[in-house]
Tab-separated table of C-alpha atoms in Angstrom:
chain	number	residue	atom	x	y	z
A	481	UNK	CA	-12.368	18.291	30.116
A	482	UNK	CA	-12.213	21.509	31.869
A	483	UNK	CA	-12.961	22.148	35.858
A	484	UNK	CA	-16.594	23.258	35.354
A	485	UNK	CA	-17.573	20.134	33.087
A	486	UNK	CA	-15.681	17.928	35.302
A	487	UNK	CA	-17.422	19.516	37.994
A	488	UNK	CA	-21.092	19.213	36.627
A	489	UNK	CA	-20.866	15.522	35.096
A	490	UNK	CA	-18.962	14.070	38.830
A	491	UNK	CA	-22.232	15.854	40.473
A	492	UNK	CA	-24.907	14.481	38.561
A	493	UNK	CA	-23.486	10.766	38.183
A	494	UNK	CA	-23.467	10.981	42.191
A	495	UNK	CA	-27.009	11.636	42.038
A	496	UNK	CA	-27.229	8.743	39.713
A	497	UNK	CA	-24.722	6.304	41.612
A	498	UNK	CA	-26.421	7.219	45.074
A	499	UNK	CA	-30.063	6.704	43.896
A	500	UNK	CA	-30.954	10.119	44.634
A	501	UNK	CA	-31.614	10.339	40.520
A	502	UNK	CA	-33.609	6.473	40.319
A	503	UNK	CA	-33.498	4.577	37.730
A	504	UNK	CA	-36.674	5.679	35.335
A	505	UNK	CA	-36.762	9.084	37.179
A	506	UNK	CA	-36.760	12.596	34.911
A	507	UNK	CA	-33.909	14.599	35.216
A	508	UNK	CA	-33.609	18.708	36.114
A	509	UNK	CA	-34.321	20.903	33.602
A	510	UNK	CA	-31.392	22.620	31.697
A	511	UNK	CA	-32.573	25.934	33.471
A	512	UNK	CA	-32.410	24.419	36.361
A	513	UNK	CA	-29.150	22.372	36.114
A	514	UNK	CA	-27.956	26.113	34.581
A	515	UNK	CA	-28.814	27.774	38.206
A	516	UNK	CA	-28.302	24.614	40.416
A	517	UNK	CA	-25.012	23.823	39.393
A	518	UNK	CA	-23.710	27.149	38.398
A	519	UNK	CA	-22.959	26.281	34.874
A	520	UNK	CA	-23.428	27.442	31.274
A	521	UNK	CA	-25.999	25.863	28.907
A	522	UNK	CA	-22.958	24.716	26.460
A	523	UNK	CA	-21.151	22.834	29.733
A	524	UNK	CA	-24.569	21.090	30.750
A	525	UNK	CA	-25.514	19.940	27.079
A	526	UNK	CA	-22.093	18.877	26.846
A	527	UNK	CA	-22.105	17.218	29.737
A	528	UNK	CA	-26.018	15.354	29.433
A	529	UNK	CA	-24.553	14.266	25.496
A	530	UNK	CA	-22.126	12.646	27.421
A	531	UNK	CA	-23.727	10.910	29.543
A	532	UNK	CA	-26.499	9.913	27.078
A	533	UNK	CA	-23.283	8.293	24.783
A	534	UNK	CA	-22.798	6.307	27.158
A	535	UNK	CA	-26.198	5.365	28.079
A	536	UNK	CA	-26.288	6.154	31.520
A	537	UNK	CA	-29.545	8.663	30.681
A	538	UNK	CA	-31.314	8.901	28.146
A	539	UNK	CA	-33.436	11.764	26.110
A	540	UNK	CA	-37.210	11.479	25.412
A	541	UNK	CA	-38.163	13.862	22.710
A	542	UNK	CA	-40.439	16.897	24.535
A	543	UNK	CA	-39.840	15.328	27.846
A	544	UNK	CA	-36.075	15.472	28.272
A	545	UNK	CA	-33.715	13.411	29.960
A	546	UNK	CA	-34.102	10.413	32.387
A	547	UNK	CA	-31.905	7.942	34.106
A	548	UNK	CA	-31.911	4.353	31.971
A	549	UNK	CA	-33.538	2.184	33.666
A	550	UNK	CA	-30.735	-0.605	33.160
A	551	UNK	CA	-28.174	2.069	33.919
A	552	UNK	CA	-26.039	1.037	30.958
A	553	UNK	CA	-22.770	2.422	31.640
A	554	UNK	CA	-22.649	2.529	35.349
A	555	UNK	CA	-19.755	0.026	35.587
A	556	UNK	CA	-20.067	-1.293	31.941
A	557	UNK	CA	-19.102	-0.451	29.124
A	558	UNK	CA	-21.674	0.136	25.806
A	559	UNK	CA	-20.360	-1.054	22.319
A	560	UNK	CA	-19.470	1.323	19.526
A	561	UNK	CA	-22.718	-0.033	17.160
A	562	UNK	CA	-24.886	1.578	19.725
A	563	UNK	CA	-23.462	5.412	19.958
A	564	UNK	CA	-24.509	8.237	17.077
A	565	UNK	CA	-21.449	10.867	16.379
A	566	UNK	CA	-22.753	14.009	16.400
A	567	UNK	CA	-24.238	16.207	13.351
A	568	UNK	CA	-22.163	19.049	12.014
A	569	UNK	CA	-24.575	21.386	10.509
A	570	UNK	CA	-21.625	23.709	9.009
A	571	UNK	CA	-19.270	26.282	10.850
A	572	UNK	CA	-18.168	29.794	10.295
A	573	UNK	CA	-15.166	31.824	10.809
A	574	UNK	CA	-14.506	34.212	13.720
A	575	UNK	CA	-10.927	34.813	13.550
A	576	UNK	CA	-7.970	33.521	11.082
A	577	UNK	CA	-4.651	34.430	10.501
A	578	UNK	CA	-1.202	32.159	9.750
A	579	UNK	CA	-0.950	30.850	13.350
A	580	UNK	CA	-4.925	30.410	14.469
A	581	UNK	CA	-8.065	30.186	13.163
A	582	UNK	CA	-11.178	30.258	15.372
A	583	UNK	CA	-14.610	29.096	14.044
A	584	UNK	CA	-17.942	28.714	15.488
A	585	UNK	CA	-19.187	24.791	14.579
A	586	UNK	CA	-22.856	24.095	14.239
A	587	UNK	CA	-23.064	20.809	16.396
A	588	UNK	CA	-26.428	18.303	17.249
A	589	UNK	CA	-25.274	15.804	19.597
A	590	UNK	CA	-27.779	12.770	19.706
A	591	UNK	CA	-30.717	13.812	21.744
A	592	UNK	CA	-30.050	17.290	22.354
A	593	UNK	CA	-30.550	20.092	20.929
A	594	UNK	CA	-28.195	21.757	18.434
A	595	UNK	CA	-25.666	24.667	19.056
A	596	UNK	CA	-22.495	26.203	18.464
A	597	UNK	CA	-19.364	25.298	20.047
A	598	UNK	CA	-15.742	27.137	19.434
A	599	UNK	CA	-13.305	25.291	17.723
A	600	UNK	CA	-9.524	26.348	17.408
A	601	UNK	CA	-7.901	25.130	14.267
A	602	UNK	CA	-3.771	25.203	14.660
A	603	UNK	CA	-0.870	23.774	12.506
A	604	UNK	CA	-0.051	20.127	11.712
A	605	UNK	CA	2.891	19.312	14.226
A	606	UNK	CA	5.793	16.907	13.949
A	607	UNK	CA	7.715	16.077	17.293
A	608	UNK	CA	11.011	13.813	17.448
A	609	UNK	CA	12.636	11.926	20.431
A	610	UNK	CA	16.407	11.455	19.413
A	611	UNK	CA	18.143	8.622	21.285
A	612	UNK	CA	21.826	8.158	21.225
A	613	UNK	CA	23.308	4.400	21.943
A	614	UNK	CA	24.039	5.576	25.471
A	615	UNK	CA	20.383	5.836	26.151
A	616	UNK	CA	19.985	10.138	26.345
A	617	UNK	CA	17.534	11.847	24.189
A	618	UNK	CA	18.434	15.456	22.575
A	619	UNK	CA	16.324	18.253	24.032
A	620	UNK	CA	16.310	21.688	24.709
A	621	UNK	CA	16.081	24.120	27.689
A	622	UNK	CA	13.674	26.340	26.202
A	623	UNK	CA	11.565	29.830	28.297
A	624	UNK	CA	7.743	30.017	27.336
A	625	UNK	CA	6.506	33.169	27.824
A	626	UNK	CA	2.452	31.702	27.608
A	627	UNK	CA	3.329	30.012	30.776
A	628	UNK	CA	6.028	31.980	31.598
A	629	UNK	CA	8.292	29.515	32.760
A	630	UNK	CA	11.920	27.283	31.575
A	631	UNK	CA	11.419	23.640	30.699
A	632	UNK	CA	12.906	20.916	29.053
A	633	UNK	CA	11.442	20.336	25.092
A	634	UNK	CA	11.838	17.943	22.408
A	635	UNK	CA	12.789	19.558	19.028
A	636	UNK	CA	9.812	20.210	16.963
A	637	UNK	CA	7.362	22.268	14.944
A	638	UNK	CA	4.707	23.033	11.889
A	639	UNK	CA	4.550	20.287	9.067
A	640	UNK	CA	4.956	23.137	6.189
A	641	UNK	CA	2.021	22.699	3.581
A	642	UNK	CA	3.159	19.558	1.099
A	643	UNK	CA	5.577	18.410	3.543
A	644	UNK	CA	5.703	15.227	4.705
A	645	UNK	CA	5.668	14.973	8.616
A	646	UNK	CA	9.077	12.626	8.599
A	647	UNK	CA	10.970	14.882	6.635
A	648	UNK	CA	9.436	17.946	8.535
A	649	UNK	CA	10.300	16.171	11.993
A	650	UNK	CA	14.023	15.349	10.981
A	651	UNK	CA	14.201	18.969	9.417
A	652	UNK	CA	13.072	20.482	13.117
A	653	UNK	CA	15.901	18.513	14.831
A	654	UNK	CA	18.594	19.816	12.367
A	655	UNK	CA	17.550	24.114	12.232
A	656	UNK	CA	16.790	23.513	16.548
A	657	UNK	CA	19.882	21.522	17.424
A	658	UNK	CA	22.310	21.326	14.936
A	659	UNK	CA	21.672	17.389	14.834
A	660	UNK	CA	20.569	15.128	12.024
A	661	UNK	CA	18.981	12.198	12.803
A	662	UNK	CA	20.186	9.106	11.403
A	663	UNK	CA	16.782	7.317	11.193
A	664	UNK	CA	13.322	8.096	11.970
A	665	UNK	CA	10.246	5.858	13.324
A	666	UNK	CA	6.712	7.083	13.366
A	667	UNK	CA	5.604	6.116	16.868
A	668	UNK	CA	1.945	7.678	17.418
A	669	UNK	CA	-0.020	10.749	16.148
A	670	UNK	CA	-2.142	12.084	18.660
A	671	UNK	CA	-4.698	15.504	19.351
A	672	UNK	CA	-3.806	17.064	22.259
A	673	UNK	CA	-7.022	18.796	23.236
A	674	UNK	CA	-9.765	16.669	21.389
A	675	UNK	CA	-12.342	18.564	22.906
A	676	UNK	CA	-11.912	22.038	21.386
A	677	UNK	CA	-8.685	22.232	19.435
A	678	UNK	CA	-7.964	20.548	16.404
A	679	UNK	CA	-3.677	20.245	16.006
A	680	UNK	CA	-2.726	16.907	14.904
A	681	UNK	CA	0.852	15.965	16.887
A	682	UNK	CA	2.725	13.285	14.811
A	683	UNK	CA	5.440	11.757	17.255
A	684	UNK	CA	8.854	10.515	15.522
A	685	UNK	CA	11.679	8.775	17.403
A	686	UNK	CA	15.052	8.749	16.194
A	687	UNK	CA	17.472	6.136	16.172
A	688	UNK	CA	21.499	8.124	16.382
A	689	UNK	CA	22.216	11.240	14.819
A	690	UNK	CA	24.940	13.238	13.457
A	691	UNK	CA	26.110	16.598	14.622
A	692	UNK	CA	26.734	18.812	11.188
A	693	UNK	CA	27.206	22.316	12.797
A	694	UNK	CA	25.631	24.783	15.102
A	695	UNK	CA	21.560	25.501	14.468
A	696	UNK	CA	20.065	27.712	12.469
A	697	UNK	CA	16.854	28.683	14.410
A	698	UNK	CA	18.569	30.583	16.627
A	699	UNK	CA	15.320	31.592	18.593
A	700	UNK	CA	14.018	28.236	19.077
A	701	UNK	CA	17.301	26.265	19.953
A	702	UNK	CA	17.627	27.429	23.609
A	703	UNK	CA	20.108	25.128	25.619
A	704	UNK	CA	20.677	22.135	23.489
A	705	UNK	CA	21.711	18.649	25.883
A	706	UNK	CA	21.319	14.769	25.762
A	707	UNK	CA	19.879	14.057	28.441
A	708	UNK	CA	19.744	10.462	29.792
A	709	UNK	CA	16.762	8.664	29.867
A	710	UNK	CA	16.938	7.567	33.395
A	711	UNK	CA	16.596	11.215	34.176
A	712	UNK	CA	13.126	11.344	32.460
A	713	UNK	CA	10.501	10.559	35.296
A	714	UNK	CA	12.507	12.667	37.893
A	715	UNK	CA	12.069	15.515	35.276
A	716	UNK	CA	8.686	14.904	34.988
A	717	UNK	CA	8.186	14.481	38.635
A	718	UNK	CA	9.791	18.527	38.846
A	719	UNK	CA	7.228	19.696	36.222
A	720	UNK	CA	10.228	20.170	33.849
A	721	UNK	CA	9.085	19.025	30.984
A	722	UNK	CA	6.910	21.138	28.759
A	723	UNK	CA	4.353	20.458	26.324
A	724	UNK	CA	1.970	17.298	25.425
A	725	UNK	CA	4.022	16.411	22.277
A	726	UNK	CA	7.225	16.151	24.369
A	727	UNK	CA	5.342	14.372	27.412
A	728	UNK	CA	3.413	11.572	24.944
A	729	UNK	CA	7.275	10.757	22.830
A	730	UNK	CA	9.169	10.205	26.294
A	731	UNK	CA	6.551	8.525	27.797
A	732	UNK	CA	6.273	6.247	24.886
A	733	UNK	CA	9.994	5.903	24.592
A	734	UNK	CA	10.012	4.859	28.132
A	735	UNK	CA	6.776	2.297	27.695
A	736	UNK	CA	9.078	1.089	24.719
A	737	UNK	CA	11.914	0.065	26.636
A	738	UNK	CA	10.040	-0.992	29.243
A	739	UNK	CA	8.367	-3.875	27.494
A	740	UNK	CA	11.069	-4.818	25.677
A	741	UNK	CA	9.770	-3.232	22.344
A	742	UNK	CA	11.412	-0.802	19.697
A	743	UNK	CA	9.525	1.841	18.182
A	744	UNK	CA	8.647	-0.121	15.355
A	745	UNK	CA	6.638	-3.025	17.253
C-alpha cells in the first residue's frame, strides 16, 4: 500500500472508530472524498473496496456507501465465504518488451464501480539462500543503480521459459558465484508487490555447496562472501540488505533455526 492509500483508508476508519462516521450513517461522496482528502478517484475506490471486503461499510446500489451498522471488521475478523474477488472484465497492453510489460486491467470490485488499474507483469524469479555447515550463507556485494546504492544480495534471477525454478535457482548460484549447491529445498514462493506487480519470487535454500571455478556472469557476481548468519539482523538493522527476495529467504532461514525447524518442515 502506498503513502496516499495508507493515508486515505487510516483517515476514514478514524472517522469510523471515533463515531464521527456512526454506525448506519452515509458516507462522503467520491467527489468529495476526491477534494477532502486530496486523493485520486482510483486511491479512494481502492480504498472504500477495501473497506467494504472487510465489512466495515458497506455499498447500497444508487445511494453509495455507509458504515455497517454491526461494524463487522472493527476488531473482528469476517470469514472468507462472505468476501466476492473482484471481476476482471479483460486488460490491454500499454507497453511490452523482454523485461516489462505494462497493461491496463478492467477491474469491478464488489460494490463499486468498475475501472482500470495498471498492472506490471515481470519475470518468474528463483532466489537461493546457500548455507555452509558453519552457519554463513553465500551472497554478494552487489551496486544498484535504481536505488543507487551497495548492498548485500542473495544469488538469483529469471526462471528461463520451460525451466524449472530448482534447476533455474541452483543454475543462478553457479554463473553468480562460482558455487554449486549440493541440495536444494523449496522454502516459500511469494509476490512481492501484490497490489500492482505481478513477479512470482520462488525462495530455495541450499544445504552445502561446492566451489567448481570462478563465475561466469561476470556483471552480476559483484563481491562474492559467506557471510555468517549471526551477522544477518545487524545487516538488516544497517539497511544492507537489498531486495524482498533476499529479505523473505534470510528471514525465513533465521525463523527456521529459530524454532528448531529445517527447511523442509
Amino acid at each position: 500500500m502506498d503513502g496516499k492509500t495508507e493515508r486515505v483508508e487510516r483517515t476514514i476508519r478514524e472517522w469510523i472508530k471515533t463515531g464521527e462516521l456512526a454506525a448506519g450513517a452515509k458516507l462522503p461522496s467520491e467527489r468529495t472524498l476526491v477534494t477532502d482528502l486530496d486523493a485520486s478517484r482510483t486511491t479512494v475506490r481502492l480504498v472504500l473496496a477495501r473497506l467494504a471486503a472487510e465489512g466495515l461499510i458497506e455499498a447500497q446500489h444508487g445511494r453509495g456507501y455507509f458504515v455497517t451498522r454491526s461494524k463487522v471488521g472493527h476488531g473482528s475478523v469476517s470469514t472468507q465465504g462472505e468476501l466476492e474477488p473482484w471481476r476482471i472484465h479483460g486488460e490491454r497492453t500499454i507497453y511490452d518488451n523482454p523485461w516489462v510489460k505494462l497493461t491496463l486491467v478492467d477491474v469491478e470490485p464488489p460494490g463499486v464501480e468498475r475501472y482500470e488499474s495498471h498492472v506490471v507483469r515481470l519475470h518468474h524469479v528463483a532466489i537461493t539462500a546457500v548455507v555452509d555447515d558453519q552457519d554463513r550463507v553465500l551472497m554478494l556485494w552487489r551496486y544498484r543503480f535504481v536505488p543507487n546504492k551497495w548492498g548485500w544480495e542473495l544469488p538469483g534471477g529469471i526462471v528461463d521459459a520451460g525451466e524449472d525454478a530448482a534447476t533455474a535457482a541452483a543454475r543462478e548460484v553457479e554463473e553468480e558465484t562460482g558455487w554449486r549447491p549440493t541440495k536444494l529445498q523449496h522454502a516459500v514462493t511469494f509476490q512481492p508487490m501484490v497490489g500492482m506487480v505481478d513477479s512470482p519470487h520462488e525462495i530455495f535454500v541450499g544445504q552445502g555447496a561446492t566451489l567448481i571455478g570462478d563465475p561466469t556472469d561476470e556483471e552480476e557476481a559483484g563481491r562474492i562472501e559467506w557471510i555468517p548468519l549471526a551477522d544477518i539482523p545487524s545487516l538488516m538493522a544497517q539497511d544492507k540488505l537489498q531486495g524482498s527476495g533476499t529479505l523473505v529467504a534470510l528471514l525465513h532461514v533465521l525463523a527456521s533455526r529459530a524454532g528448531g525447524l529445517t527447511p523442509s518442515e
